mmCIF file of C-alpha atoms in Angstrom:
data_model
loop_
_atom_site.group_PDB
_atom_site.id
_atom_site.type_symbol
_atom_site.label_atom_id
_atom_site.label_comp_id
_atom_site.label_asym_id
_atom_site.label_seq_id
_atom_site.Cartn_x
_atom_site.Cartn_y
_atom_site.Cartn_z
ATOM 1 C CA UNK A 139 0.000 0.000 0.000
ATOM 2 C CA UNK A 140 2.700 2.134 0.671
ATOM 3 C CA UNK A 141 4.779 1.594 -2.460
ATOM 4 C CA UNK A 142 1.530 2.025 -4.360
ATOM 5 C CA UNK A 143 1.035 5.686 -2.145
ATOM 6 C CA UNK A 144 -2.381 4.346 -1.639
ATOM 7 C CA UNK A 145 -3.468 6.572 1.056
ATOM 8 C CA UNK A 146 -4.208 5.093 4.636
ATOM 9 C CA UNK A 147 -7.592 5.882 6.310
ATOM 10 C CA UNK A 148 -7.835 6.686 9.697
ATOM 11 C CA UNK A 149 -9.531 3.458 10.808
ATOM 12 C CA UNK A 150 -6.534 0.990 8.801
ATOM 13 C CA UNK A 151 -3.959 3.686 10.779
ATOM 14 C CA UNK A 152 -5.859 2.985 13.930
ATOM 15 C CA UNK A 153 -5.744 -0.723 13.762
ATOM 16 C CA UNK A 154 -1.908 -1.214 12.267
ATOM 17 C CA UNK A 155 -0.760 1.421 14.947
ATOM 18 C CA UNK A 156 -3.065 -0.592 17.641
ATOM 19 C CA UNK A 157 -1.691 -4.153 16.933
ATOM 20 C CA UNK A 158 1.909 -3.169 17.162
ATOM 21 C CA UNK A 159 1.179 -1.372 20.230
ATOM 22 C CA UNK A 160 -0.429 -4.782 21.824
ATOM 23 C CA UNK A 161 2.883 -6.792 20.567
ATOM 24 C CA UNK A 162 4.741 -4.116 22.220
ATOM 25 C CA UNK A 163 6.318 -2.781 19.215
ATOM 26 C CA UNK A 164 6.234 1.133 20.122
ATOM 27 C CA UNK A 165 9.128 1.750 17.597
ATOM 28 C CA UNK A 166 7.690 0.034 15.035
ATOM 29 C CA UNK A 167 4.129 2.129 15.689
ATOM 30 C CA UNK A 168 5.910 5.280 15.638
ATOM 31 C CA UNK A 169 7.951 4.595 12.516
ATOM 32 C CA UNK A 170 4.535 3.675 10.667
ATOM 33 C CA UNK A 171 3.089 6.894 11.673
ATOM 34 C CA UNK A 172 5.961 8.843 10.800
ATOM 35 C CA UNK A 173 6.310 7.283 7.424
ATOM 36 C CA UNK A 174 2.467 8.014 6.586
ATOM 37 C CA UNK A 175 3.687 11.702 7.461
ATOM 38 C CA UNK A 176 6.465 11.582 5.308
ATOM 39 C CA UNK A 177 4.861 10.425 2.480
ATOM 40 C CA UNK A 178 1.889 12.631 2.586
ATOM 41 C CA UNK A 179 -0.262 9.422 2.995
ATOM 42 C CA UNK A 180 -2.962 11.150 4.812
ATOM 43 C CA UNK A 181 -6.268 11.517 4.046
ATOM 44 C CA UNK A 182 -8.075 15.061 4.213
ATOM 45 C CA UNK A 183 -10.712 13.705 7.161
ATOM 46 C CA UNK A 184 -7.886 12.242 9.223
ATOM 47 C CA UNK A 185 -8.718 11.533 12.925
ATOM 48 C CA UNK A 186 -5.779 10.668 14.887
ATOM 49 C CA UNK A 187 -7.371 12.128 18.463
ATOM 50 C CA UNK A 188 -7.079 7.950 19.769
ATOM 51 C CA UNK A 189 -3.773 7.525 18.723
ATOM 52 C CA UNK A 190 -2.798 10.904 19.926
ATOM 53 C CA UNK A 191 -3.557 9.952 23.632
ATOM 54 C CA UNK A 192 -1.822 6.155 22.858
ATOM 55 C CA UNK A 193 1.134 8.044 22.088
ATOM 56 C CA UNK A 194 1.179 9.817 25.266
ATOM 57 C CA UNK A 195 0.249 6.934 27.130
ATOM 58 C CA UNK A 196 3.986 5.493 25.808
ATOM 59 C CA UNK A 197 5.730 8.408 26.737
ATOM 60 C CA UNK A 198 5.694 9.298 23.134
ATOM 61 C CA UNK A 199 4.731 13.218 23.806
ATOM 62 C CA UNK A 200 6.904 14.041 20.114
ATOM 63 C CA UNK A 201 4.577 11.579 17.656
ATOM 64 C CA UNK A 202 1.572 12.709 19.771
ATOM 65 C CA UNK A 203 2.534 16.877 18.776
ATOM 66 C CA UNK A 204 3.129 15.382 15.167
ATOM 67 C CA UNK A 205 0.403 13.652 14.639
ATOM 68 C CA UNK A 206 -1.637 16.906 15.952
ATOM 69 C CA UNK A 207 -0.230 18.818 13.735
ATOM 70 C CA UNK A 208 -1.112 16.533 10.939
ATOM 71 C CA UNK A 209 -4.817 16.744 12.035
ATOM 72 C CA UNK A 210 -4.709 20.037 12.174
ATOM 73 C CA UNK A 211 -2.712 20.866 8.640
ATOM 74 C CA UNK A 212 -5.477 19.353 7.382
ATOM 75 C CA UNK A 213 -7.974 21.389 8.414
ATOM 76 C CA UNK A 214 -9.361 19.175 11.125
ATOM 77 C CA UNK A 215 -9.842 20.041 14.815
ATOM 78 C CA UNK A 216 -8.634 17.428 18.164
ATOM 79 C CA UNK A 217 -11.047 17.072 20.628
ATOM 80 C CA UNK A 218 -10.808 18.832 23.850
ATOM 81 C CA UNK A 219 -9.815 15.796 25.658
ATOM 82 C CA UNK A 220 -6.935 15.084 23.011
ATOM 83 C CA UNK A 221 -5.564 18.484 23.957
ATOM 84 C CA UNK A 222 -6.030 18.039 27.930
ATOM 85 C CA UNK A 223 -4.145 14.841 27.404
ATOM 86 C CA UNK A 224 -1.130 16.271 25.486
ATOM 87 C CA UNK A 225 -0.919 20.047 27.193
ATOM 88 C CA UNK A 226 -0.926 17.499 30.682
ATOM 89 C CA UNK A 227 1.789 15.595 29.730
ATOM 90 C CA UNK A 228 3.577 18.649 28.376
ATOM 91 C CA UNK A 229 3.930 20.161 31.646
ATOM 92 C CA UNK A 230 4.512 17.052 33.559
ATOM 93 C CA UNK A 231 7.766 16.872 31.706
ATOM 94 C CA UNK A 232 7.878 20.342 32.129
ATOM 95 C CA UNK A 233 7.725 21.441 28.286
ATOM 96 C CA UNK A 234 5.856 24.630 30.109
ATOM 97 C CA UNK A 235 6.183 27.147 26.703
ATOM 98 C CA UNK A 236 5.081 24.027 24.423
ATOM 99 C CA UNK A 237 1.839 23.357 26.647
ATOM 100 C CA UNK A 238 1.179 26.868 26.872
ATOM 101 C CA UNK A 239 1.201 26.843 22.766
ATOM 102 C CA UNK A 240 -1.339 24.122 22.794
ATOM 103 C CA UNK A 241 -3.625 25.620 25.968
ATOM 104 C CA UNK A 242 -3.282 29.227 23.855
ATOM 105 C CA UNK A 243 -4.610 27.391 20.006
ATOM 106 C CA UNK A 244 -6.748 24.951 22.273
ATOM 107 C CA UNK A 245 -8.832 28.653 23.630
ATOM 108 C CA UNK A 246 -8.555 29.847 20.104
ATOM 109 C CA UNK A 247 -10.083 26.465 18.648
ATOM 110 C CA UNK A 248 -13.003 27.605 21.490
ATOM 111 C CA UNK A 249 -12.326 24.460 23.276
ATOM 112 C CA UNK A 250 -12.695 24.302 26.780
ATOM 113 C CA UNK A 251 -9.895 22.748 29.378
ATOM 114 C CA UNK A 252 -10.775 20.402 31.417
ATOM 115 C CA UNK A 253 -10.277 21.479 35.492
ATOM 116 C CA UNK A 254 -7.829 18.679 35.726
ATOM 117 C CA UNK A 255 -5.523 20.483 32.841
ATOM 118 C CA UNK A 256 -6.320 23.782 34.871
ATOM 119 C CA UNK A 257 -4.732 22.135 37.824
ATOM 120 C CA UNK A 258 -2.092 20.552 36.141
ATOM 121 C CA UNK A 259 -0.599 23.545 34.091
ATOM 122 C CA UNK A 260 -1.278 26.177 37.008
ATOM 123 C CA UNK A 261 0.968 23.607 39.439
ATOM 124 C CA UNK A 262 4.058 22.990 36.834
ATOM 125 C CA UNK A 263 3.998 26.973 36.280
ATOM 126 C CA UNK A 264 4.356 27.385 40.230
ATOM 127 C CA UNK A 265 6.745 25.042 40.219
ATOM 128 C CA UNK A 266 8.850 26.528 37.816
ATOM 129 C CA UNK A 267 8.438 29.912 39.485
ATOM 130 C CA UNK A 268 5.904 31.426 36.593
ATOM 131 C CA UNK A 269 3.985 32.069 39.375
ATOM 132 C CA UNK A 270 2.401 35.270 37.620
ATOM 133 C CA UNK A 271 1.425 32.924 34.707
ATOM 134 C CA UNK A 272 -0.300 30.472 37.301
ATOM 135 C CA UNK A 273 -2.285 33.634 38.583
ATOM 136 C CA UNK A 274 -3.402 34.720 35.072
ATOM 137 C CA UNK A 275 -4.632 30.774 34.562
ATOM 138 C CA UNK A 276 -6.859 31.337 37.478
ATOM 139 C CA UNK A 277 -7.899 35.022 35.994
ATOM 140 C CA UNK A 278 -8.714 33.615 32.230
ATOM 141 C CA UNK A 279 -11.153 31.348 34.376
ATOM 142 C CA UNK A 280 -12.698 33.406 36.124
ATOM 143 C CA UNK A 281 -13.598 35.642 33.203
ATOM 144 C CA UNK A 282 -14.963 33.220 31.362
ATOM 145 C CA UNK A 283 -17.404 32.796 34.041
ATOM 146 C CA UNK A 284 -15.844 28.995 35.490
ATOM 147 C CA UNK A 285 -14.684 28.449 38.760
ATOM 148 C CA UNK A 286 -10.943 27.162 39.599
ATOM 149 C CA UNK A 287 -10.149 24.562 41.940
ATOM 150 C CA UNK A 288 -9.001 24.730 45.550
ATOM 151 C CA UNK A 289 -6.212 22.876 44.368
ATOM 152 C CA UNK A 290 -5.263 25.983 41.673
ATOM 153 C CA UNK A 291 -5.797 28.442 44.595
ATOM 154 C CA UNK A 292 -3.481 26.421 46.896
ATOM 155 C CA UNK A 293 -0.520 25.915 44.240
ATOM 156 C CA UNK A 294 -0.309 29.781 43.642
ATOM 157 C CA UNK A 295 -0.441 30.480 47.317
ATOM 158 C CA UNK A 296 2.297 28.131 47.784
ATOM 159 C CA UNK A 297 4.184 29.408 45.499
ATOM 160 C CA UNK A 298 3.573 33.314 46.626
ATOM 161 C CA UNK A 299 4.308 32.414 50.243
ATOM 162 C CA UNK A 300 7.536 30.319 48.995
ATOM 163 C CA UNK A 301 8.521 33.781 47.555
ATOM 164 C CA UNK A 302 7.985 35.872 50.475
ATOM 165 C CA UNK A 303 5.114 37.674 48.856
ATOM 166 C CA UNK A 304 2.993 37.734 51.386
ATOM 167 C CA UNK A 305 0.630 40.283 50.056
ATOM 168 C CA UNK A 306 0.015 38.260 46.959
ATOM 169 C CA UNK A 307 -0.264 35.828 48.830
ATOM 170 C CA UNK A 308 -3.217 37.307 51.067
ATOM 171 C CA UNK A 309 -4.801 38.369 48.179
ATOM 172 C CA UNK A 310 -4.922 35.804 46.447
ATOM 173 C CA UNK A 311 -6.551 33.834 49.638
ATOM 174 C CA UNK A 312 -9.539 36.368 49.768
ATOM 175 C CA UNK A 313 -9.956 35.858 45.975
ATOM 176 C CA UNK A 314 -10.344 31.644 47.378
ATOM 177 C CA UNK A 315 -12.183 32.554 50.108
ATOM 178 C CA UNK A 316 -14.815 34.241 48.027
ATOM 179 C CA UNK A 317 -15.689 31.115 45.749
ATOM 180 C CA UNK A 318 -16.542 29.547 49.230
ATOM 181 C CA UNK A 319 -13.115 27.413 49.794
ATOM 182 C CA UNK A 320 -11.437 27.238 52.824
ATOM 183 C CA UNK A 321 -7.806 27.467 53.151
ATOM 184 C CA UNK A 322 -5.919 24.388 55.521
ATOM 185 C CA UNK A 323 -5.038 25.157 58.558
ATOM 186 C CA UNK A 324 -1.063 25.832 57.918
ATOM 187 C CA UNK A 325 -1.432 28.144 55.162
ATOM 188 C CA UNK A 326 -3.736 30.054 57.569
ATOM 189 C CA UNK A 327 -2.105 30.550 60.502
ATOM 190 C CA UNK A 328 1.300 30.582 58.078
ATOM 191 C CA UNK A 329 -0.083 33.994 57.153
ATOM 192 C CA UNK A 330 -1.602 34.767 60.347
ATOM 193 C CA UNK A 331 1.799 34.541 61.749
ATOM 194 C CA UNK A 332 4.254 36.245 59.149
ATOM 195 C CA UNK A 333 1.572 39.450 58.660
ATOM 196 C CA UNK A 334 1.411 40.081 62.190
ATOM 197 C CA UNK A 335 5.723 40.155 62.255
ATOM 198 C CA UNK A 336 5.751 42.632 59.448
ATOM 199 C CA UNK A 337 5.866 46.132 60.069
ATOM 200 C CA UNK A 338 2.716 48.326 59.025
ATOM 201 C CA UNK A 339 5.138 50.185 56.145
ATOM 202 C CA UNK A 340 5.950 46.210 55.080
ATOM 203 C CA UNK A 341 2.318 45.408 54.132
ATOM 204 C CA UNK A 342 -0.226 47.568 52.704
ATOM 205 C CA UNK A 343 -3.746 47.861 54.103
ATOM 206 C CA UNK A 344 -5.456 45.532 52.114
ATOM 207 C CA UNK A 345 -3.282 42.715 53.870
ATOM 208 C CA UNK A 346 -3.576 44.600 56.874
ATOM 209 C CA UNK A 347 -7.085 44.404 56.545
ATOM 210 C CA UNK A 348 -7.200 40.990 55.781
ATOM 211 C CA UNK A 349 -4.979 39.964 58.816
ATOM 212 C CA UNK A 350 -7.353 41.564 60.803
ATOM 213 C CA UNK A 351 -10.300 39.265 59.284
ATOM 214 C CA UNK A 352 -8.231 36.185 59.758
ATOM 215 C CA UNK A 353 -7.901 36.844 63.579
ATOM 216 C CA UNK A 354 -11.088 37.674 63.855
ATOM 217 C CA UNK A 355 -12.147 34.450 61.719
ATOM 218 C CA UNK A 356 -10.025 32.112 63.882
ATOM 219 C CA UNK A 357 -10.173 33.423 67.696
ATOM 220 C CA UNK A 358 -13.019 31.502 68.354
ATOM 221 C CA UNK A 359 -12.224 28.281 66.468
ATOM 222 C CA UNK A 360 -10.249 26.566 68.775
ATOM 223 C CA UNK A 361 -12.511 27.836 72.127
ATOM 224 C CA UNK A 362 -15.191 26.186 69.983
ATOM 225 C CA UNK A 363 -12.742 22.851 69.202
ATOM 226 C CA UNK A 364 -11.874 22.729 72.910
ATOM 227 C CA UNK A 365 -15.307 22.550 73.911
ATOM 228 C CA UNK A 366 -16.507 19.856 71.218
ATOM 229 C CA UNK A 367 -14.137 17.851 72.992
ATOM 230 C CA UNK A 368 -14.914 18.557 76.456
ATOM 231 C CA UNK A 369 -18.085 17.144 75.252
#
C-alpha cells in the first residue's frame, strides 16, 4: 500500500498502529506513523485524536505533537480531551512554553480545558516559578465565568508564600475565600503569623485588613474545638 502511495484511512492507521502497540512494538508504531507523514499518505478527514492519547500513554509526547499537527494541517480540529491529554503531559515533563502553545490554540479552537488540565498547568507553572502565569490561569477562568479549583488556589499560594510575597499571597486567599473554599489550617495561621511580624510600612492595608479578618475568623475556632471535645 505504501509503495503504491495508496493513502491510509484513519480506521486501517488505527488498527496497524493498535496491533503493534499490543505486541509491544512502540518503535515500530511510531515509525509507521511517521512514514504516513512523510509520504503525505494522509487523508483530508484524518482523525488521529485515539492515537494521539496512545502516544502519550507510551511516553511518546513528540509523535503525539506530530500527529496533531497533521490533524490540524489538514484542516481538522482534536477534541478537547486530546488536547487536555497532550498540554498534561507537556507540563509534567515540564515542556511549560510548548503546553502553553497548545492551551493558547486549544482557547482559540473555542475548546474548553478540562479542570484537571487547569490544575495541572497552574501547578508545573508554580513550580517553575511562573507564578504570575499560574495567577493569570486562574484570571482567564474566572472571566470566562468557570470556577478554579481549591487545588489551583493552593498551588499559587504556595508558590507566593515560597517567595515571600505575602501580600500576593493574602490576596490571592480572599480571591479563594470568596468562591466559598477554605484554606488548611497551615497556610492560615502561616499567614496569620508572618503578617502580624511585618511592620505596618511592610504590608499595605489591604493585607492589613485581611490579617485583621483572619484573627477575627479564627479566635473563636479553637474555644469552639476545645469545647466539642470537652463534650
Amino acid at each position: 500500500m505504501e509503495t503504491k502511495r495508496w493513502v491510509h484511512f484513519s480506521i486501517v492507521q488505527n488498527e496497524i498502529v493498535t496491533s503493534f502497540l499490543n505486541m509491544g512494538k512502540l518503535q515500530e508504531a511510531v515509525k509507521f506513523l511517521e512514514n504516513m507523514i512523510r509520504k503525505d499518505l494522509i487523508p483530508d478527514n484524518i482523525n488521529y485524536d485515539n492515537l494521539i492519547k496512545k502516544m502519550c500513554h507510551h511516553g511518546r509526547n513528540d509523535t503525539a505533537s506530530d500527529l496533531l499537527d497533521s490533524m490540524l494541517m489538514k484542516a481538522n480540529i482534536p477534541d478537547s480531551t486530546t488536547y487536555d491529554r497532550l498540554i498534561q503531559e507537556l507540563s509534567v515533563c515540564n515542556k511549560i512554553d510548548d503546553a502553553l502553545d497548545l492551551y493558547t490554540e486549544m482557547l482559540n479552537h473555542k475548546l474548553a480545558p478540562s479542570i484537571n488540565t487547569y490544575e495541572v498547568f497552574t501547578e508545573k507553572l508554580c513550580e517553575c516559578g511562573r507564578t504570575l502565569e499560574g495567577e493569570k490561569l486562574i484570571d482567564t477562568m474566572i472571566h470566562a465565568g468557570e470556577q478554579p479549583s481549591k487545588g489551583m488556589f493552593g498551588s499559587v499560594v504556595s508558590r507566593y508564600r515560597f517567595e515571600r510575597n505575602f501580600t500576593k499571597a493574602s490576596e490571592l486567599l480572599q480571591r479563594m475565600q470568596q468562591f466559598g473554599y477554605k484554606p488548611d489550617f497551615e497556610t492560615h495561621w502561616s499567614l496569620i503569623s508572618t503578617l502580624s511580624r511585618l511592620s505596618d510600612r511592610d504590608i499595605d492595608d489591604n493585607s492589613s485588613n485581611f490579617l485583621s479578618k483572619l484573627l477575627s475568623e479564627s479566635v473563636l475556632k479553637p474555644k469552639k474545638d476545645v469545647d466539642r471535645k470537652s463534650k
